[in-house]
CSV table of C-alpha atoms in Angstrom, one decimal:
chain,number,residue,atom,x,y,z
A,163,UNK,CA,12.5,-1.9,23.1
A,164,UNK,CA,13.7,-4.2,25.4
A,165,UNK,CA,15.6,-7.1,24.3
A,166,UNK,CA,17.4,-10.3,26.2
A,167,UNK,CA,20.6,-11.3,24.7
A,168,UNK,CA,23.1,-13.8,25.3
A,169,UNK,CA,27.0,-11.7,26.3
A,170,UNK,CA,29.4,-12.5,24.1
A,171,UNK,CA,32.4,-10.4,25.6
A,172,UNK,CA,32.9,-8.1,28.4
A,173,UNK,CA,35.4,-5.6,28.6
A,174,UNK,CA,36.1,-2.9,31.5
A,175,UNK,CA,36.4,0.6,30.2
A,176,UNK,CA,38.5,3.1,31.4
A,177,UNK,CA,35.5,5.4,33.2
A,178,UNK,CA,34.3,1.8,34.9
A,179,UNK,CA,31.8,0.9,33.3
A,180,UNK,CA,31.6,-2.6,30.9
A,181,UNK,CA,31.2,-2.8,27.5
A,182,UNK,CA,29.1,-5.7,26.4
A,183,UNK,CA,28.9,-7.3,23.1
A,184,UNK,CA,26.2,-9.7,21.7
A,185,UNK,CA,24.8,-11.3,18.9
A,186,UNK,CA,21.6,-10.9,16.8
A,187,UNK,CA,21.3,-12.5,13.7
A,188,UNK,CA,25.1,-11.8,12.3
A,189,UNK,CA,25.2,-8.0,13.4
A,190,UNK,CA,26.9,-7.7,16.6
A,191,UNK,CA,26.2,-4.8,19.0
A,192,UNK,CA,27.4,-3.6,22.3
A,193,UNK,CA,25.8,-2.0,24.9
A,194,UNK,CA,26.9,-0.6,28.9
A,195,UNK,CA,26.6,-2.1,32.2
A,196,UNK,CA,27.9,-1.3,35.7
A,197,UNK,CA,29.2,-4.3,36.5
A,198,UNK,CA,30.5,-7.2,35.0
A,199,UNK,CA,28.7,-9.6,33.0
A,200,UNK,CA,30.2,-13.5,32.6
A,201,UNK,CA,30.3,-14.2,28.9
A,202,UNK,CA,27.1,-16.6,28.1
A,203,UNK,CA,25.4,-14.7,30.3
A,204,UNK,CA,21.2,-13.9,29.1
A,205,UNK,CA,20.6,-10.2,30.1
A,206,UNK,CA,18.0,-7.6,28.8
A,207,UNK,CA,19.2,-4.7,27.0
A,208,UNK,CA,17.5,-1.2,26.4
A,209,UNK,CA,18.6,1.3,24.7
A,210,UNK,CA,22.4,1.0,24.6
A,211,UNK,CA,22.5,-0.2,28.2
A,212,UNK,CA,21.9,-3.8,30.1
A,213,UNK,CA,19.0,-3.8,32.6
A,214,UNK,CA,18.1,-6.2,35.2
């Protein structure tokens, strides 16, 4: 299921990649991106990774 979310934080990991967090509903969740994302940011996310 793909979902568009709103980034909360951003954080480089040590292999590279970014770990997003964002908000739904009061659970927060992360997911994986290649690149950075700008906190506030909309992106899609599917299956533990941002797309798009």
């Amino acid at each position: 299921m793909t979902q568009r979310v709103n980034v909360q934080t951003c954080t480089l990991r040590r292999d590279g990649q970014h770990l997003v967090t964002y908000r739904v509903g009061s659970s927060v969740y992360s997911a994986l991106s290649p690149k950075f994302v700008q906190p506030g940011t909309d992106v899609r996310v599917r299956d533990g990774k941002v797309i798009g």
